[in-house]
mmCIF file with all atom_site columns, N, CA and C and ligand atoms in Angstrom:
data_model
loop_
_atom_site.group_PDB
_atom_site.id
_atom_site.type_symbol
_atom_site.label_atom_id
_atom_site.label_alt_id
_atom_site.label_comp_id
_atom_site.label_asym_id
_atom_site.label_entity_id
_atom_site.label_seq_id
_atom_site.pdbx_PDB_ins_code
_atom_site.Cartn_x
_atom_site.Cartn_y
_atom_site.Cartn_z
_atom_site.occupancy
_atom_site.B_iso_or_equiv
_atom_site.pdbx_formal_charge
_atom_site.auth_seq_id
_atom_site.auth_comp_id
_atom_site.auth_asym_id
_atom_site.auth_atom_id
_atom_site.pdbx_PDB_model_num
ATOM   1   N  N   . UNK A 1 1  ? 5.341  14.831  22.023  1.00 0.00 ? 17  UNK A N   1
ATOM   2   C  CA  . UNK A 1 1  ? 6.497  14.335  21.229  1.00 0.00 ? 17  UNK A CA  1
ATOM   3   C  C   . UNK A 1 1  ? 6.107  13.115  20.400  1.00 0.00 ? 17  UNK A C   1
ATOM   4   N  N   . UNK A 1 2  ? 6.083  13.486  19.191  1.00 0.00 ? 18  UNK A N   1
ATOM   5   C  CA  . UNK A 1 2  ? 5.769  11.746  17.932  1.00 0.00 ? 18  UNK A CA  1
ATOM   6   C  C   . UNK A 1 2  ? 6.915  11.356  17.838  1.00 0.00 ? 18  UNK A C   1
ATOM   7   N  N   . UNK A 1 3  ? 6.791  10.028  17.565  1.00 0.00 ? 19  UNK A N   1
ATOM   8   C  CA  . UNK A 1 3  ? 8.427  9.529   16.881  1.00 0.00 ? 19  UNK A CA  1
ATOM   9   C  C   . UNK A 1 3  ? 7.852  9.768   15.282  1.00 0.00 ? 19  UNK A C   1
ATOM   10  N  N   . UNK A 1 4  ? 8.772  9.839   14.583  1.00 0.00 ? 20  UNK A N   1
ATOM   11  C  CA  . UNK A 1 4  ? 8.664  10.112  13.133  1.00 0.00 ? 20  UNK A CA  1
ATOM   12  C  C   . UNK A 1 4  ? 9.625  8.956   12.685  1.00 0.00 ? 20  UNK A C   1
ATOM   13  N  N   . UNK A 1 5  ? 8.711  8.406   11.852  1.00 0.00 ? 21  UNK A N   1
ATOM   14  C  CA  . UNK A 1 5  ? 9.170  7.389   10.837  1.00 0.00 ? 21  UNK A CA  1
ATOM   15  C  C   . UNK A 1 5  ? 10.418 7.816   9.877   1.00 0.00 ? 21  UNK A C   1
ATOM   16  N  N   . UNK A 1 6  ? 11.499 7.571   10.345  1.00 0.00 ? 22  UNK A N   1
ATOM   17  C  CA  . UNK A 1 6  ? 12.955 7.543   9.332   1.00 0.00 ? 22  UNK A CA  1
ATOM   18  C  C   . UNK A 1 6  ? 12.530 7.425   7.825   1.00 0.00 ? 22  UNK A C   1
ATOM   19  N  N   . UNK A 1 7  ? 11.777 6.667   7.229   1.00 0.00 ? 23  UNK A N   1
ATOM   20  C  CA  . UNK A 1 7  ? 11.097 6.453   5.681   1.00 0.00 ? 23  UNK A CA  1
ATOM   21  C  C   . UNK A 1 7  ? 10.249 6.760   5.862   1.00 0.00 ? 23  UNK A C   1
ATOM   22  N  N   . UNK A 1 8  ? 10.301 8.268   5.176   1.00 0.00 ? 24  UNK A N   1
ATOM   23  C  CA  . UNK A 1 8  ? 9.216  8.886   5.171   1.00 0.00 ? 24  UNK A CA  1
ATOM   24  C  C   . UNK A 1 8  ? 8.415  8.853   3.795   1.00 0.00 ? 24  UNK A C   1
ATOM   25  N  N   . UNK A 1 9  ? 9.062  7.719   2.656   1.00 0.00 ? 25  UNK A N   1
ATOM   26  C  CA  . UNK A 1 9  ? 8.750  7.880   1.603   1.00 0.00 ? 25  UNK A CA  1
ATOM   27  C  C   . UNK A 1 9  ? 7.444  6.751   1.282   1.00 0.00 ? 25  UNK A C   1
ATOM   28  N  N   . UNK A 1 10 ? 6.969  7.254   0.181   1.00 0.00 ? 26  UNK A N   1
ATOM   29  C  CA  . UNK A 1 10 ? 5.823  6.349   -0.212  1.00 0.00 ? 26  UNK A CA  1
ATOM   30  C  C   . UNK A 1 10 ? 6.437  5.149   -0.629  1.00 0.00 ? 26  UNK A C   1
ATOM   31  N  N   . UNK A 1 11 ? 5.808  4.209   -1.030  1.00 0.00 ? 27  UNK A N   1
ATOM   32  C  CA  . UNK A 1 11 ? 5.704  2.584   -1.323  1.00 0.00 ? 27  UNK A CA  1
ATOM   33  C  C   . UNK A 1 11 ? 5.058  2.444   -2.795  1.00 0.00 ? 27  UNK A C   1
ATOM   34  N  N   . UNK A 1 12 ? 5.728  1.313   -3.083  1.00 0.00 ? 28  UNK A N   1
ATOM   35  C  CA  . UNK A 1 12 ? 5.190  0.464   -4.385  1.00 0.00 ? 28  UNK A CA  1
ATOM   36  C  C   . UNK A 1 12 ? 5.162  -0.939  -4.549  1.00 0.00 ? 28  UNK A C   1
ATOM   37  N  N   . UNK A 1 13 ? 4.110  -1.112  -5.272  1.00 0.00 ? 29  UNK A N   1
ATOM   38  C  CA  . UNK A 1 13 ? 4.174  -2.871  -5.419  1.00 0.00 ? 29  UNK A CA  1
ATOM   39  C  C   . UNK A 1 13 ? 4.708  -3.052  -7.047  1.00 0.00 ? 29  UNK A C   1
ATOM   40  N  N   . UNK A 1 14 ? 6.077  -3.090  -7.454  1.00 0.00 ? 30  UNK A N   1
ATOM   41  C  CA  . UNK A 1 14 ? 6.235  -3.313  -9.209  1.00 0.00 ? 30  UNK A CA  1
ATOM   42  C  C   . UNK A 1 14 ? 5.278  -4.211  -9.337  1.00 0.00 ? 30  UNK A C   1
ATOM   43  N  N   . UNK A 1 15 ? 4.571  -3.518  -10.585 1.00 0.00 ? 31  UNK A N   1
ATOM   44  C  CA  . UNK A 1 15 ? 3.917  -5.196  -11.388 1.00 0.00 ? 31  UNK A CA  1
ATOM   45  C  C   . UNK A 1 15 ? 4.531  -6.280  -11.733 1.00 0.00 ? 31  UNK A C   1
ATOM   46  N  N   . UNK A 1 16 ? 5.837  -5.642  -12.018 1.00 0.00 ? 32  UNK A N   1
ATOM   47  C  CA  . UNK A 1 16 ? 6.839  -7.114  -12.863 1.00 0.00 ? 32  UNK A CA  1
ATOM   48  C  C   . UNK A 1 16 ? 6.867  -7.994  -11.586 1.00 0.00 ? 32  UNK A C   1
ATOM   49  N  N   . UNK A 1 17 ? 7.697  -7.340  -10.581 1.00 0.00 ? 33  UNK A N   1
ATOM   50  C  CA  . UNK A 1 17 ? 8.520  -7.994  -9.852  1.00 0.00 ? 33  UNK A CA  1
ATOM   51  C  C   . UNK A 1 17 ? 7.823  -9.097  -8.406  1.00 0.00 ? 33  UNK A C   1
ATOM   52  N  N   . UNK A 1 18 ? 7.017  -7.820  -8.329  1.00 0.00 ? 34  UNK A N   1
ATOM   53  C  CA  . UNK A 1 18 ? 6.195  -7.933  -7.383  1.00 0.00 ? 34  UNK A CA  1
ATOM   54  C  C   . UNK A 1 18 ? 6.945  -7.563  -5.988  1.00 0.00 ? 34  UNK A C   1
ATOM   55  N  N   . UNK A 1 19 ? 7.536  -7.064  -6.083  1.00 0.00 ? 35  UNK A N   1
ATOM   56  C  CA  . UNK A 1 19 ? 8.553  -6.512  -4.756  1.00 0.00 ? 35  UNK A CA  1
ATOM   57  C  C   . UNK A 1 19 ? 8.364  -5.012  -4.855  1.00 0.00 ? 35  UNK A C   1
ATOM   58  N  N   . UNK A 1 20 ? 8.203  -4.526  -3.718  1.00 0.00 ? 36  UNK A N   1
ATOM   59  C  CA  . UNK A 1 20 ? 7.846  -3.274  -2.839  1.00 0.00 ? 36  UNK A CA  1
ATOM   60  C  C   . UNK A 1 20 ? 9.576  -2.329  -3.232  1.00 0.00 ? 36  UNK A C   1
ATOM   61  N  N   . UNK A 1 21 ? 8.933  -1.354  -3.366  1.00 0.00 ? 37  UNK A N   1
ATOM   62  C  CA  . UNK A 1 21 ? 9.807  -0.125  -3.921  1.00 0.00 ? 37  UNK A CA  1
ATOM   63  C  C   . UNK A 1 21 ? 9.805  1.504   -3.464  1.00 0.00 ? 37  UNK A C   1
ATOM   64  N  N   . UNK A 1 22 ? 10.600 2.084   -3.275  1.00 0.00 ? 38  UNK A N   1
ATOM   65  C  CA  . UNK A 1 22 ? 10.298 2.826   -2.465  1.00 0.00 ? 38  UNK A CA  1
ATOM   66  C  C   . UNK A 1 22 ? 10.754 4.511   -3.623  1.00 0.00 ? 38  UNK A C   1
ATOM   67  N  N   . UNK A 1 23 ? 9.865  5.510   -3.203  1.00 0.00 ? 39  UNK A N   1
ATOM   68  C  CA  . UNK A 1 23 ? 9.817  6.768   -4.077  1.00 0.00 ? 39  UNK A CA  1
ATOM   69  C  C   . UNK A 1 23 ? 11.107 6.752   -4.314  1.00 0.00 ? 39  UNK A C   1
ATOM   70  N  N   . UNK A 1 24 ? 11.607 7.385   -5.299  1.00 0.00 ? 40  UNK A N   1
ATOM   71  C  CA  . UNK A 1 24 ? 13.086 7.950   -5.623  1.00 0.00 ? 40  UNK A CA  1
ATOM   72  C  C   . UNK A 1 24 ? 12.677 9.486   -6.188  1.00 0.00 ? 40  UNK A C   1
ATOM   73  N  N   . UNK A 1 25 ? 13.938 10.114  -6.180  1.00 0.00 ? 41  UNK A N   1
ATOM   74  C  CA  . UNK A 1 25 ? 13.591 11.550  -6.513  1.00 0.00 ? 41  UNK A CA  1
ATOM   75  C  C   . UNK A 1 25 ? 13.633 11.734  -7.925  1.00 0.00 ? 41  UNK A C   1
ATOM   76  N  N   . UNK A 1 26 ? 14.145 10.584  -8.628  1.00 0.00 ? 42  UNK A N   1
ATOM   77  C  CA  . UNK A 1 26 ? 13.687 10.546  -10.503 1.00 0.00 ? 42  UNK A CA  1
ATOM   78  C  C   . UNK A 1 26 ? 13.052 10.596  -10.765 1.00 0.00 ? 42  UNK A C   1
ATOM   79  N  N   . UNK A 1 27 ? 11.782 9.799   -9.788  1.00 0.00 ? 43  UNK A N   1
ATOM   80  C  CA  . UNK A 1 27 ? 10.034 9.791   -10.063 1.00 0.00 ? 43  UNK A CA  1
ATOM   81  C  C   . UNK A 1 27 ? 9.502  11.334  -9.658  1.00 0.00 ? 43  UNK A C   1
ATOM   82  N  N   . UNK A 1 28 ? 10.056 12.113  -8.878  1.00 0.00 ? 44  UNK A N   1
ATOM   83  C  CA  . UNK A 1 28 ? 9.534  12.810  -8.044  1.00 0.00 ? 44  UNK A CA  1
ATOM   84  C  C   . UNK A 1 28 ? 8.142  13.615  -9.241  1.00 0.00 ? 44  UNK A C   1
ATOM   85  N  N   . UNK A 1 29 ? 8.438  13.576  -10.473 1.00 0.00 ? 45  UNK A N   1
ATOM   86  C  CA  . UNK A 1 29 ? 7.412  14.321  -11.190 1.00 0.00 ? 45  UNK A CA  1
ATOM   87  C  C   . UNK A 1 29 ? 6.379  13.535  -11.519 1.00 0.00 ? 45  UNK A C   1
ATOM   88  N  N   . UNK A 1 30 ? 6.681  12.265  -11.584 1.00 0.00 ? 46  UNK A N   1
ATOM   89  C  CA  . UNK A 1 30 ? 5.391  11.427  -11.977 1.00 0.00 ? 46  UNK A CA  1
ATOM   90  C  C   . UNK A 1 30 ? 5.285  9.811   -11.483 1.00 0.00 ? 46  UNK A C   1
ATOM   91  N  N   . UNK A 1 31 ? 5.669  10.382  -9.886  1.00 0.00 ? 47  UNK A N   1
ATOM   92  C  CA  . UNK A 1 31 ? 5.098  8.914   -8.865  1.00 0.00 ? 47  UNK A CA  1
ATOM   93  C  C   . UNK A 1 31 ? 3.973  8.691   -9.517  1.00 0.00 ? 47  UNK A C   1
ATOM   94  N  N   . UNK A 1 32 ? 2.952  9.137   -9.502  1.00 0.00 ? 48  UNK A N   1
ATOM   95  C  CA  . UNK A 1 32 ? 1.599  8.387   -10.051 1.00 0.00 ? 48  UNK A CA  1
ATOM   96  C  C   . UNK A 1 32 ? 1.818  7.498   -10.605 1.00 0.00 ? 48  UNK A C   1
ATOM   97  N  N   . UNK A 1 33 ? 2.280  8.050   -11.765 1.00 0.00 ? 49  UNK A N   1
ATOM   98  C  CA  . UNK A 1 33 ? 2.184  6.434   -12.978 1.00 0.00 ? 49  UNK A CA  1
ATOM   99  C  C   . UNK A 1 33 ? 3.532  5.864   -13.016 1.00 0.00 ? 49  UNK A C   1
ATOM   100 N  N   . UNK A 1 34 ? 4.602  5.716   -11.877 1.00 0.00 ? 50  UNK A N   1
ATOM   101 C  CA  . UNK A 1 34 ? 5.229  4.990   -11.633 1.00 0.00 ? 50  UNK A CA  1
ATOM   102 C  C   . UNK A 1 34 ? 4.554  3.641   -12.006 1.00 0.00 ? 50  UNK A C   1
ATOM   103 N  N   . UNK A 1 35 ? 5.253  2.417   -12.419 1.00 0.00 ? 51  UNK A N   1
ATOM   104 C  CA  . UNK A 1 35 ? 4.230  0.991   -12.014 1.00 0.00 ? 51  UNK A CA  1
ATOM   105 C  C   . UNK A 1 35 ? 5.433  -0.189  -11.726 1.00 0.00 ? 51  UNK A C   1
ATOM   106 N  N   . UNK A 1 36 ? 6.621  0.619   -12.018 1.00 0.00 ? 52  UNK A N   1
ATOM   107 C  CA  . UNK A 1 36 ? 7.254  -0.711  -11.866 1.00 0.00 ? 52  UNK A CA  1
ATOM   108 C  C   . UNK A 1 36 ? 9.147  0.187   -11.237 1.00 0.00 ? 52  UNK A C   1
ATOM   109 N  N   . UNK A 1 37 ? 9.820  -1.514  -10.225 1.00 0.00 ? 53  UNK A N   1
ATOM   110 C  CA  . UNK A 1 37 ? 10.790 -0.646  -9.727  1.00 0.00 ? 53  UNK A CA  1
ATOM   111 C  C   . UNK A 1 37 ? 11.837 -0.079  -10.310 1.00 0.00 ? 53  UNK A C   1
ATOM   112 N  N   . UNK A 1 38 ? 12.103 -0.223  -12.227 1.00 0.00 ? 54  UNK A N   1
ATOM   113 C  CA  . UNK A 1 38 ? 13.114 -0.852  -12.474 1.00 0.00 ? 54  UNK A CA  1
ATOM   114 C  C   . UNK A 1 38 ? 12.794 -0.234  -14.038 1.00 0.00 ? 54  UNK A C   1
ATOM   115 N  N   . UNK A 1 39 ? 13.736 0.266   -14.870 1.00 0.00 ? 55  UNK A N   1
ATOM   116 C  CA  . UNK A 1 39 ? 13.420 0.456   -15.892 1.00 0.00 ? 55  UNK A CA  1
ATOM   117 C  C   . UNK A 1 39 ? 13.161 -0.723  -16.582 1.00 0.00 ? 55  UNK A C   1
ATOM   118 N  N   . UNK A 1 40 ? 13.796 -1.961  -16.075 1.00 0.00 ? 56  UNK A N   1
ATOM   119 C  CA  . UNK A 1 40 ? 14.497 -3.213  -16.404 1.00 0.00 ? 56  UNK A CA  1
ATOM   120 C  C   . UNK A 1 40 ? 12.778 -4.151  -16.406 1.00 0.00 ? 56  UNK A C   1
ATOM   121 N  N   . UNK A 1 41 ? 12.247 -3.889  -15.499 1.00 0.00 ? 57  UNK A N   1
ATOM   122 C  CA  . UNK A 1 41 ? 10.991 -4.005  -15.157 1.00 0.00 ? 57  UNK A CA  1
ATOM   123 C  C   . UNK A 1 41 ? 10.211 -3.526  -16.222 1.00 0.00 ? 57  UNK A C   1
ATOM   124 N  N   . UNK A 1 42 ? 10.290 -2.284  -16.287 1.00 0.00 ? 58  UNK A N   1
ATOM   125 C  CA  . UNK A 1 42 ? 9.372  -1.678  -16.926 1.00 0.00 ? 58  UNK A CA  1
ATOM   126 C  C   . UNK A 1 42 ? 9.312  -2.423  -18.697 1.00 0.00 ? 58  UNK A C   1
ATOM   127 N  N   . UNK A 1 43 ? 10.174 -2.461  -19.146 1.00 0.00 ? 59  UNK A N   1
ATOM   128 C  CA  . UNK A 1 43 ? 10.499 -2.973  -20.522 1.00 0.00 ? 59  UNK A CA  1
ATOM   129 C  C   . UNK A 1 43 ? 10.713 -4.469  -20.636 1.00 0.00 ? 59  UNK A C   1
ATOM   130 N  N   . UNK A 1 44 ? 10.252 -4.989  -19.649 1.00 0.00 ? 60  UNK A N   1
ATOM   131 C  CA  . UNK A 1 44 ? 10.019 -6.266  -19.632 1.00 0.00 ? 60  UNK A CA  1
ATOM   132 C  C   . UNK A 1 44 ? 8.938  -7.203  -19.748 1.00 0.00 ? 60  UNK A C   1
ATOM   133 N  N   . UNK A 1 45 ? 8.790  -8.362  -20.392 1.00 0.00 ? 61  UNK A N   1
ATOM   134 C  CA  . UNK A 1 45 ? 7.360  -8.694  -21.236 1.00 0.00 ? 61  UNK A CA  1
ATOM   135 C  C   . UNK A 1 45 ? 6.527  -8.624  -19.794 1.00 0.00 ? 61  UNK A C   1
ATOM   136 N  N   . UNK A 1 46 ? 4.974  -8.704  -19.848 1.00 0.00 ? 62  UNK A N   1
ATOM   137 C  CA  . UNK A 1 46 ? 4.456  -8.693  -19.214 1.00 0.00 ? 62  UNK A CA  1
ATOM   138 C  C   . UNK A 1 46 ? 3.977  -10.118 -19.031 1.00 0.00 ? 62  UNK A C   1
ATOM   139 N  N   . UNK A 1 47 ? 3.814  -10.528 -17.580 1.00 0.00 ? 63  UNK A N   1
ATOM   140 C  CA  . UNK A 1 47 ? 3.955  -11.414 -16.823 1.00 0.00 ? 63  UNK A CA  1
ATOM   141 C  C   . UNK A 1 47 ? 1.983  -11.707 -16.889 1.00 0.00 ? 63  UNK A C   1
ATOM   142 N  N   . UNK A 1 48 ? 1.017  -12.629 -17.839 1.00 0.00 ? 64  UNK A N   1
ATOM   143 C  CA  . UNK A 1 48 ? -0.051 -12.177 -18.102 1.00 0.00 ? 64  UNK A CA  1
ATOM   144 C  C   . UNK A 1 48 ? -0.217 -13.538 -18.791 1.00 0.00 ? 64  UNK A C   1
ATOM   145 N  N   . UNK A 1 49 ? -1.519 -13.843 -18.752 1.00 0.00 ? 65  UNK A N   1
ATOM   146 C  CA  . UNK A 1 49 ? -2.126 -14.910 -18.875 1.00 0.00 ? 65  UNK A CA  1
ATOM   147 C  C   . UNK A 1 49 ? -2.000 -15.646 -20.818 1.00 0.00 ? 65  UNK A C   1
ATOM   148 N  N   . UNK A 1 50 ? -1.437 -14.357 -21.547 1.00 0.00 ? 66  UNK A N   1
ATOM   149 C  CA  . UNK A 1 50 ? -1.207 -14.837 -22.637 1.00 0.00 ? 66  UNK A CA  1
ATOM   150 C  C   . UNK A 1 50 ? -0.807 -16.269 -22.904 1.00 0.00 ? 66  UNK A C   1
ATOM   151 N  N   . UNK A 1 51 ? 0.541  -16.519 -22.369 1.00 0.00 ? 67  UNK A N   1
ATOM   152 C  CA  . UNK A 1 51 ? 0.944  -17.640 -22.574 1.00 0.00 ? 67  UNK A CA  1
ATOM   153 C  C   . UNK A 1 51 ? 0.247  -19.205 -22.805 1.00 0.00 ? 67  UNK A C   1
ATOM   154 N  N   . UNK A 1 52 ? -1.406 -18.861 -22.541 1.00 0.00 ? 68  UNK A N   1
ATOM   155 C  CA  . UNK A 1 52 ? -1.891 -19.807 -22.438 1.00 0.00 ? 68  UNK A CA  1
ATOM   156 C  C   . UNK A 1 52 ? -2.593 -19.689 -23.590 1.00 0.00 ? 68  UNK A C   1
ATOM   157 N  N   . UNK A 1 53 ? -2.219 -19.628 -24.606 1.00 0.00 ? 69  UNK A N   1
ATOM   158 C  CA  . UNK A 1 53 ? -2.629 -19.653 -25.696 1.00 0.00 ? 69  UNK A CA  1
ATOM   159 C  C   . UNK A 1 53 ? -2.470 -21.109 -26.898 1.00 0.00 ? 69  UNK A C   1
HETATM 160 ZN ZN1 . LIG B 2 .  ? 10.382 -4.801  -10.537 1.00 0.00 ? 109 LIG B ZN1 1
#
């Protein structure tokens, strides 16, 4: 007898956010290149060393 993990879903680290995210079935066609949790995320400037310009 295993116990089975209730979240059985995969994990993410958003780039934006940096907070852990968990599969949804919107991604279900292209978890891969998921990168961020959030459309909100996604279209948001990138968080990157530019600024030091
Ligand atoms: Zn995010």
């Amino acid at each position: 007898m295993k116990m089975r993990k209730k979240a059985d879903f995969p994990q993410k680290i958003c780039l934006h956010c940096q907070k852990p995210f968990s599969w949804r079935k919107k991604w279900a066609r292209d978890w891969e290149a998921v990168r961020y949790c959030s459309e909100r995320c996604r279209s948001a400037p990138k968080l990157t060393s530019a600024a030091e310009e």
